[in-house]
Coordinates of C-alpha atoms and ligand atoms in Angstrom, one line a residue:
M1 CA -128.3 83.3 -74.6
A2 CA -132.0 82.9 -75.2
Y3 CA -135.0 83.8 -73.2
D4 CA -138.7 83.1 -73.5
L5 CA -141.6 84.8 -71.7
I6 CA -144.9 83.0 -72.0
N7 CA -148.5 84.1 -71.1
V8 CA -149.7 80.9 -69.5
D9 CA -150.7 79.2 -66.3
C10 CA -147.6 77.6 -65.0
F11 CA -149.4 74.5 -63.8
S12 CA -150.4 73.5 -67.4
W13 CA -147.1 74.5 -68.9
M14 CA -145.1 72.5 -66.3
A15 CA -147.3 69.4 -66.8
E16 CA -146.4 69.4 -70.5
R17 CA -142.7 70.1 -70.1
K18 CA -140.2 67.4 -70.8
E19 CA -138.9 65.6 -67.7
N20 CA -135.4 66.6 -66.5
S21 CA -135.2 69.6 -68.8
I22 CA -134.8 72.6 -66.4
T23 CA -131.6 73.3 -64.5
S24 CA -132.9 75.6 -61.8
I25 CA -136.0 77.4 -60.7
V26 CA -135.8 80.9 -59.2
T27 CA -139.2 82.2 -58.3
D28 CA -141.4 84.4 -56.2
P29 CA -144.9 82.8 -56.1
P30 CA -148.1 84.2 -54.7
Y31 CA -147.1 83.5 -51.0
G32 CA -150.6 83.0 -49.9
V33 CA -152.0 81.9 -53.3
K34 CA -155.1 84.1 -52.9
E35 CA -153.5 87.5 -53.5
Y36 CA -152.9 86.8 -57.2
T37 CA -156.2 85.1 -58.0
E38 CA -158.2 86.9 -60.7
K39 CA -160.8 88.0 -58.2
E40 CA -158.3 89.6 -55.8
I41 CA -156.3 91.2 -58.6
E42 CA -159.4 92.7 -60.1
K43 CA -160.4 94.2 -56.7
K44 CA -156.9 95.6 -56.4
R45 CA -157.1 97.2 -59.9
N46 CA -160.5 98.7 -59.1
G47 CA -159.2 100.0 -55.7
K48 CA -161.8 97.8 -53.9
G49 CA -159.7 96.4 -51.1
G50 CA -160.0 92.7 -50.7
I51 CA -156.8 91.0 -49.4
W52 CA -154.7 94.0 -50.7
R53 CA -154.7 96.8 -48.0
M54 CA -153.2 100.3 -48.0
P55 CA -150.7 100.7 -45.2
P56 CA -151.2 103.9 -43.2
A57 CA -149.6 107.0 -44.9
F58 CA -147.8 108.4 -41.8
D59 CA -145.9 111.0 -43.8
G60 CA -148.6 112.0 -46.3
H61 CA -147.0 109.9 -49.1
L62 CA -149.2 107.6 -51.1
R63 CA -148.2 104.0 -50.2
K64 CA -148.5 100.9 -52.4
S65 CA -151.0 98.3 -51.3
L66 CA -149.9 95.1 -49.7
P67 CA -151.5 91.7 -49.3
R68 CA -152.6 90.8 -45.7
F69 CA -151.1 87.4 -45.1
S70 CA -152.5 87.3 -41.6
V71 CA -156.0 86.7 -43.2
I72 CA -154.6 83.4 -44.5
N73 CA -152.4 82.6 -41.5
D74 CA -155.5 82.7 -39.2
D75 CA -157.7 80.4 -41.2
P76 CA -157.2 76.6 -41.4
K77 CA -159.1 76.4 -44.7
E78 CA -156.9 79.1 -46.2
R79 CA -153.7 77.3 -44.9
K80 CA -154.9 74.0 -46.4
N81 CA -155.4 75.9 -49.7
V82 CA -151.8 77.1 -49.6
Y83 CA -150.5 73.6 -48.8
D84 CA -152.5 72.1 -51.7
F85 CA -151.3 74.7 -54.1
F86 CA -147.6 74.2 -53.3
S87 CA -147.9 70.5 -53.0
K88 CA -149.3 70.2 -56.6
W89 CA -146.6 72.7 -57.7
A90 CA -143.8 70.9 -56.0
T91 CA -144.7 67.6 -57.8
L92 CA -144.6 69.4 -61.2
A93 CA -141.4 71.2 -60.4
F94 CA -139.7 67.9 -59.3
R95 CA -140.4 66.2 -62.5
I96 CA -139.0 68.8 -64.9
L97 CA -135.9 69.7 -62.9
V98 CA -132.7 67.8 -63.6
P99 CA -131.4 65.7 -60.7
G100 CA -129.5 68.1 -58.4
G101 CA -131.4 71.1 -59.7
H102 CA -132.1 73.9 -57.1
V103 CA -135.2 75.8 -56.4
F104 CA -135.0 79.3 -54.9
I105 CA -138.5 80.2 -53.8
A106 CA -139.6 83.3 -51.9
S107 CA -142.1 83.2 -49.0
T108 CA -143.2 85.1 -45.9
P109 CA -142.2 84.2 -42.3
L110 CA -146.0 83.6 -41.7
L111 CA -146.4 80.9 -44.3
S112 CA -143.0 79.5 -45.2
D113 CA -143.5 76.5 -42.9
I114 CA -146.4 75.4 -45.1
L115 CA -144.4 75.8 -48.3
S116 CA -141.5 73.9 -46.8
L117 CA -143.6 71.0 -45.9
A118 CA -145.1 70.8 -49.4
M119 CA -141.6 70.9 -50.9
R120 CA -140.3 68.2 -48.7
N121 CA -143.4 66.0 -49.3
G122 CA -142.9 66.6 -53.0
G123 CA -139.5 64.9 -52.8
F124 CA -137.1 67.9 -52.4
E125 CA -134.2 68.1 -50.1
R126 CA -134.3 71.3 -47.9
R127 CA -130.9 73.0 -48.4
G128 CA -131.4 76.0 -46.1
E129 CA -133.0 79.3 -46.3
I130 CA -131.7 82.6 -47.8
I131 CA -132.4 85.6 -45.7
R132 CA -133.1 88.8 -47.7
T133 CA -132.9 91.7 -45.3
V134 CA -135.6 94.2 -46.1
S135 CA -138.0 96.3 -44.1
T136 CA -141.4 94.7 -45.1
L137 CA -144.0 97.0 -43.5
R138 CA -145.3 93.9 -41.8
G139 CA -146.0 93.8 -38.0
G140 CA -144.6 96.0 -35.3
D141 CA -148.0 97.5 -34.5
R142 CA -149.4 98.1 -31.0
P143 CA -152.7 96.3 -30.0
K144 CA -155.6 97.8 -32.0
G145 CA -157.8 100.1 -30.1
A146 CA -155.4 100.1 -27.1
E147 CA -152.4 101.7 -28.6
I148 CA -151.9 104.1 -25.7
E149 CA -152.7 101.6 -22.9
F150 CA -150.1 99.1 -24.3
A151 CA -147.8 101.6 -25.8
E152 CA -144.7 99.5 -24.9
T153 CA -145.9 96.4 -26.8
S154 CA -146.2 95.2 -30.4
V155 CA -148.4 92.3 -31.4
I156 CA -146.0 90.7 -33.9
P157 CA -142.3 91.5 -34.7
K158 CA -141.8 94.2 -37.3
G159 CA -140.7 92.3 -40.5
M160 CA -137.1 93.0 -41.4
W161 CA -136.4 90.1 -43.6
E162 CA -137.9 87.8 -46.3
P163 CA -137.2 84.1 -46.4
W164 CA -136.2 82.4 -49.7
G165 CA -136.4 78.6 -49.3
L166 CA -133.6 76.7 -50.9
Y167 CA -134.4 73.1 -52.2
R168 CA -132.7 70.6 -54.3
K169 CA -133.9 67.6 -56.3
P170 CA -131.9 64.6 -55.1
L171 CA -128.8 63.7 -57.1
S172 CA -129.0 60.8 -59.6
E173 CA -125.3 60.2 -59.4
R174 CA -123.2 59.0 -56.5
T175 CA -121.3 62.2 -56.0
V176 CA -121.9 66.0 -56.6
A177 CA -119.0 66.0 -59.0
K178 CA -120.5 63.2 -61.1
N179 CA -123.9 64.9 -61.0
L180 CA -122.3 68.2 -62.1
R181 CA -120.6 66.5 -65.0
R182 CA -123.8 64.8 -66.1
W183 CA -126.5 67.4 -65.4
K184 CA -124.6 70.7 -64.7
A185 CA -126.5 70.7 -61.4
G186 CA -126.1 69.7 -57.8
A187 CA -124.1 72.7 -56.4
L188 CA -124.3 76.5 -56.2
R189 CA -122.1 78.9 -58.2
R190 CA -119.6 80.8 -56.0
E191 CA -119.5 84.6 -56.2
N192 CA -115.8 84.0 -57.0
S193 CA -113.2 81.4 -56.0
D194 CA -112.7 82.9 -52.6
L195 CA -116.3 83.6 -51.8
P196 CA -119.0 80.9 -51.6
F197 CA -122.6 81.8 -52.1
C198 CA -123.9 83.0 -48.7
D199 CA -127.3 82.7 -47.2
L200 CA -127.6 86.2 -45.7
I201 CA -128.1 88.9 -48.4
Q202 CA -128.3 92.5 -47.5
S203 CA -131.1 94.1 -49.6
T204 CA -133.4 97.0 -49.8
K205 CA -136.8 97.9 -51.1
T206 CA -136.9 97.7 -54.9
P207 CA -135.5 101.1 -56.1
S208 CA -137.9 103.5 -57.9
I209 CA -136.0 103.4 -61.1
E210 CA -136.8 99.6 -61.4
R211 CA -140.4 100.1 -60.3
D212 CA -140.9 102.8 -62.9
I213 CA -139.6 100.4 -65.6
S214 CA -141.7 97.5 -64.3
P215 CA -144.7 98.6 -62.2
H216 CA -145.6 95.2 -60.7
P217 CA -146.8 95.2 -57.1
S218 CA -144.2 92.6 -56.1
L219 CA -141.2 93.5 -58.2
K220 CA -137.9 92.3 -56.6
P221 CA -134.8 94.3 -56.8
Q222 CA -132.1 93.5 -59.4
K223 CA -129.3 93.7 -56.9
F224 CA -130.8 90.8 -54.9
M225 CA -132.1 88.8 -57.9
R226 CA -128.8 88.9 -59.6
K227 CA -127.0 87.3 -56.6
I228 CA -129.4 84.3 -56.4
V229 CA -129.8 83.9 -60.2
Y230 CA -126.1 83.8 -60.6
A231 CA -125.7 81.1 -57.9
S232 CA -128.5 79.0 -59.4
L233 CA -126.5 77.7 -62.3
P234 CA -123.3 76.2 -60.8
L235 CA -121.4 75.9 -64.1
G236 CA -123.0 79.0 -65.7
N237 CA -125.0 77.1 -68.2
G238 CA -128.3 75.3 -68.3
I239 CA -131.9 76.7 -68.2
I240 CA -133.5 78.8 -65.4
L241 CA -137.3 78.8 -65.1
D242 CA -139.4 81.4 -63.3
P243 CA -143.0 80.0 -63.3
F244 CA -144.4 83.2 -61.6
S245 CA -142.5 85.8 -63.5
G246 CA -144.7 88.9 -62.6
G247 CA -142.7 92.0 -63.5
G248 CA -139.8 90.0 -64.9
S249 CA -137.0 90.5 -62.3
T250 CA -135.7 86.9 -62.6
L251 CA -135.6 87.0 -66.3
A252 CA -133.9 90.4 -66.3
A253 CA -131.2 89.1 -63.9
A254 CA -130.6 86.0 -66.0
I255 CA -130.3 88.0 -69.2
H256 CA -127.8 90.2 -67.5
F257 CA -125.5 87.2 -67.1
G258 CA -126.3 85.7 -70.5
Y259 CA -128.1 82.8 -68.9
D260 CA -130.9 81.0 -70.8
C261 CA -134.2 81.4 -69.0
I262 CA -138.0 80.9 -69.4
G263 CA -140.6 83.0 -67.6
L264 CA -144.3 82.1 -67.2
E265 CA -146.9 84.6 -66.3
K266 CA -150.7 83.9 -66.4
D267 CA -151.9 87.5 -66.0
E268 CA -152.1 89.2 -69.5
Q269 CA -151.5 92.8 -68.2
F270 CA -148.4 91.8 -66.2
F271 CA -147.2 89.7 -69.2
I272 CA -147.5 92.6 -71.7
M273 CA -146.0 95.1 -69.3
S274 CA -143.1 92.9 -68.5
Q275 CA -142.3 92.0 -72.1
N276 CA -141.3 95.6 -72.4
A277 CA -139.6 96.0 -69.1
I278 CA -137.3 93.0 -69.0
P279 CA -134.7 94.1 -71.4
K280 CA -134.6 97.5 -69.7
L281 CA -134.2 96.0 -66.2
A282 CA -131.5 93.7 -67.6
S283 CA -129.5 96.6 -69.0
L284 CA -129.6 98.6 -65.7
Y285 CA -126.3 98.7 -63.7
P286 CA -124.1 97.1 -66.4
N287 CA -121.2 96.7 -64.0
L288 CA -123.2 95.2 -61.1
F289 CA -122.3 91.5 -60.8
T290 CA -121.1 91.1 -64.4
Q291 CA -119.3 87.8 -65.2
T292 CA -116.4 87.6 -62.8
E293 CA -114.9 84.6 -64.7
N294 CA -111.5 86.3 -65.3
I295 CA -111.2 87.5 -61.7
S296 CA -112.3 84.1 -60.5
V297 CA -109.7 82.2 -62.6
S298 CA -106.8 84.3 -61.5
A299 CA -108.0 84.2 -57.9
R300 CA -108.3 80.4 -58.1
Q301 CA -104.8 80.2 -59.6
R302 CA -103.4 82.4 -56.8
K303 CA -105.1 80.1 -54.3
V304 CA -103.8 76.9 -55.9
S305 CA -100.2 78.2 -56.0
R306 CA -100.6 79.4 -52.4
D307 CA -101.9 75.9 -51.4
F308 CA -99.0 74.3 -53.2
S309 CA -96.4 76.5 -51.6
L310 CA -98.0 75.6 -48.2
I311 CA -97.7 71.9 -49.0
E312 CA -94.1 72.4 -50.1
T313 CA -93.3 74.2 -46.8
L314 CA -94.9 71.3 -44.9
F315 CA -92.8 68.7 -46.6
Ligands
SAM401 C1 -145.2 87.6 -56.4 S1 -145.6 87.9 -58.1 C2 -144.0 87.7 -58.8 C3 -143.2 89.0 -58.9 C4 -141.8 88.9 -59.6 N1 -140.9 88.1 -58.8 C5 -141.2 90.2 -59.9 O1 -140.1 90.5 -59.4 O2 -141.9 91.0 -60.6 C6 -146.3 86.4 -58.6 C7 -146.8 86.5 -60.0 O3 -147.3 85.1 -60.3 C8 -148.4 85.3 -61.2 N2 -149.1 84.0 -61.1 C9 -150.0 83.6 -60.1 N3 -150.4 82.3 -60.4 C10 -149.8 81.9 -61.5 C11 -149.9 80.8 -62.3 N4 -150.7 79.7 -61.9 N5 -149.2 80.6 -63.4 C12 -148.4 81.7 -63.8 N6 -148.3 82.9 -63.2 C13 -149.0 83.0 -62.0 C14 -149.1 86.5 -60.7 O4 -150.0 87.0 -61.7 C15 -148.0 87.4 -60.3 O5 -147.6 88.3 -61.4

């Protein structure tokens, strides 16, 4: 197993990367593009607001700041900016992925339609959407300035899930089986023989033990990341890329399974912080989703013999 974390802008790295050389991409990009620009990150680090706002502290606890995606959602110029960013990104991703390679990409319900269009126009097949259940602190508020008058209303639903788009580069071979043999890609790895990868994943906020190890504002939880990272390599080998690696949750999940992976992060502070954090995150919960190969094999054998005995009974 090998992993590489590089302090670089993913657009330039991806443009230089060899064609058909990445097996899957698992990533959590800046959903609205703007929130991780140097200008906005500097404002956040100086506590100067910008797109990052502090949610109200109902219980007196200090809350972490969150980007306001409604700022982008409401402005056609900002929406075009998001489309252009993901359109350019999709073209680069398409070239370096092997045929049949999957992309798992996080978004927000407010902007996932724009991402989806950019991915489709970039040549990808849409293969569904993974729902990560999580209370997001988005929405649910009463109309501003008239909270008492309209006490029984909320302006937008309270966010209880996060969409992860699932896309695939079209196969080069005639069948999935042939594509799997040639590129080790085209399908998703099952949790075990009896359980296919499912698109609804119960999740929670990232636990404090993980946030203390990797204090990145958008760190995703290991429990969730390990599920999708595991599924992304159907045969358990190949290379995973996270072009927006942030606090390193994708790389940590990949290392946990012994998968080869590459992480790209353009911000130097996040890069340095995550270099340290990744091995520590990877070694958390050693028994959570470790390789289930032995269990899978025996479960598969049981299923095969059950199927054979069924056939025997039929004839
Ligand atoms: C939403 S965060 C990723 C968080 C990550 N999934 C985790 O669990 O920690 C997006 C990251 O992408 C980085 N980023 C933004 N634009 C980038 C680019 N063009 N190239 C590389 N990294 C970039 C940001 O600095 C930020 O750390």
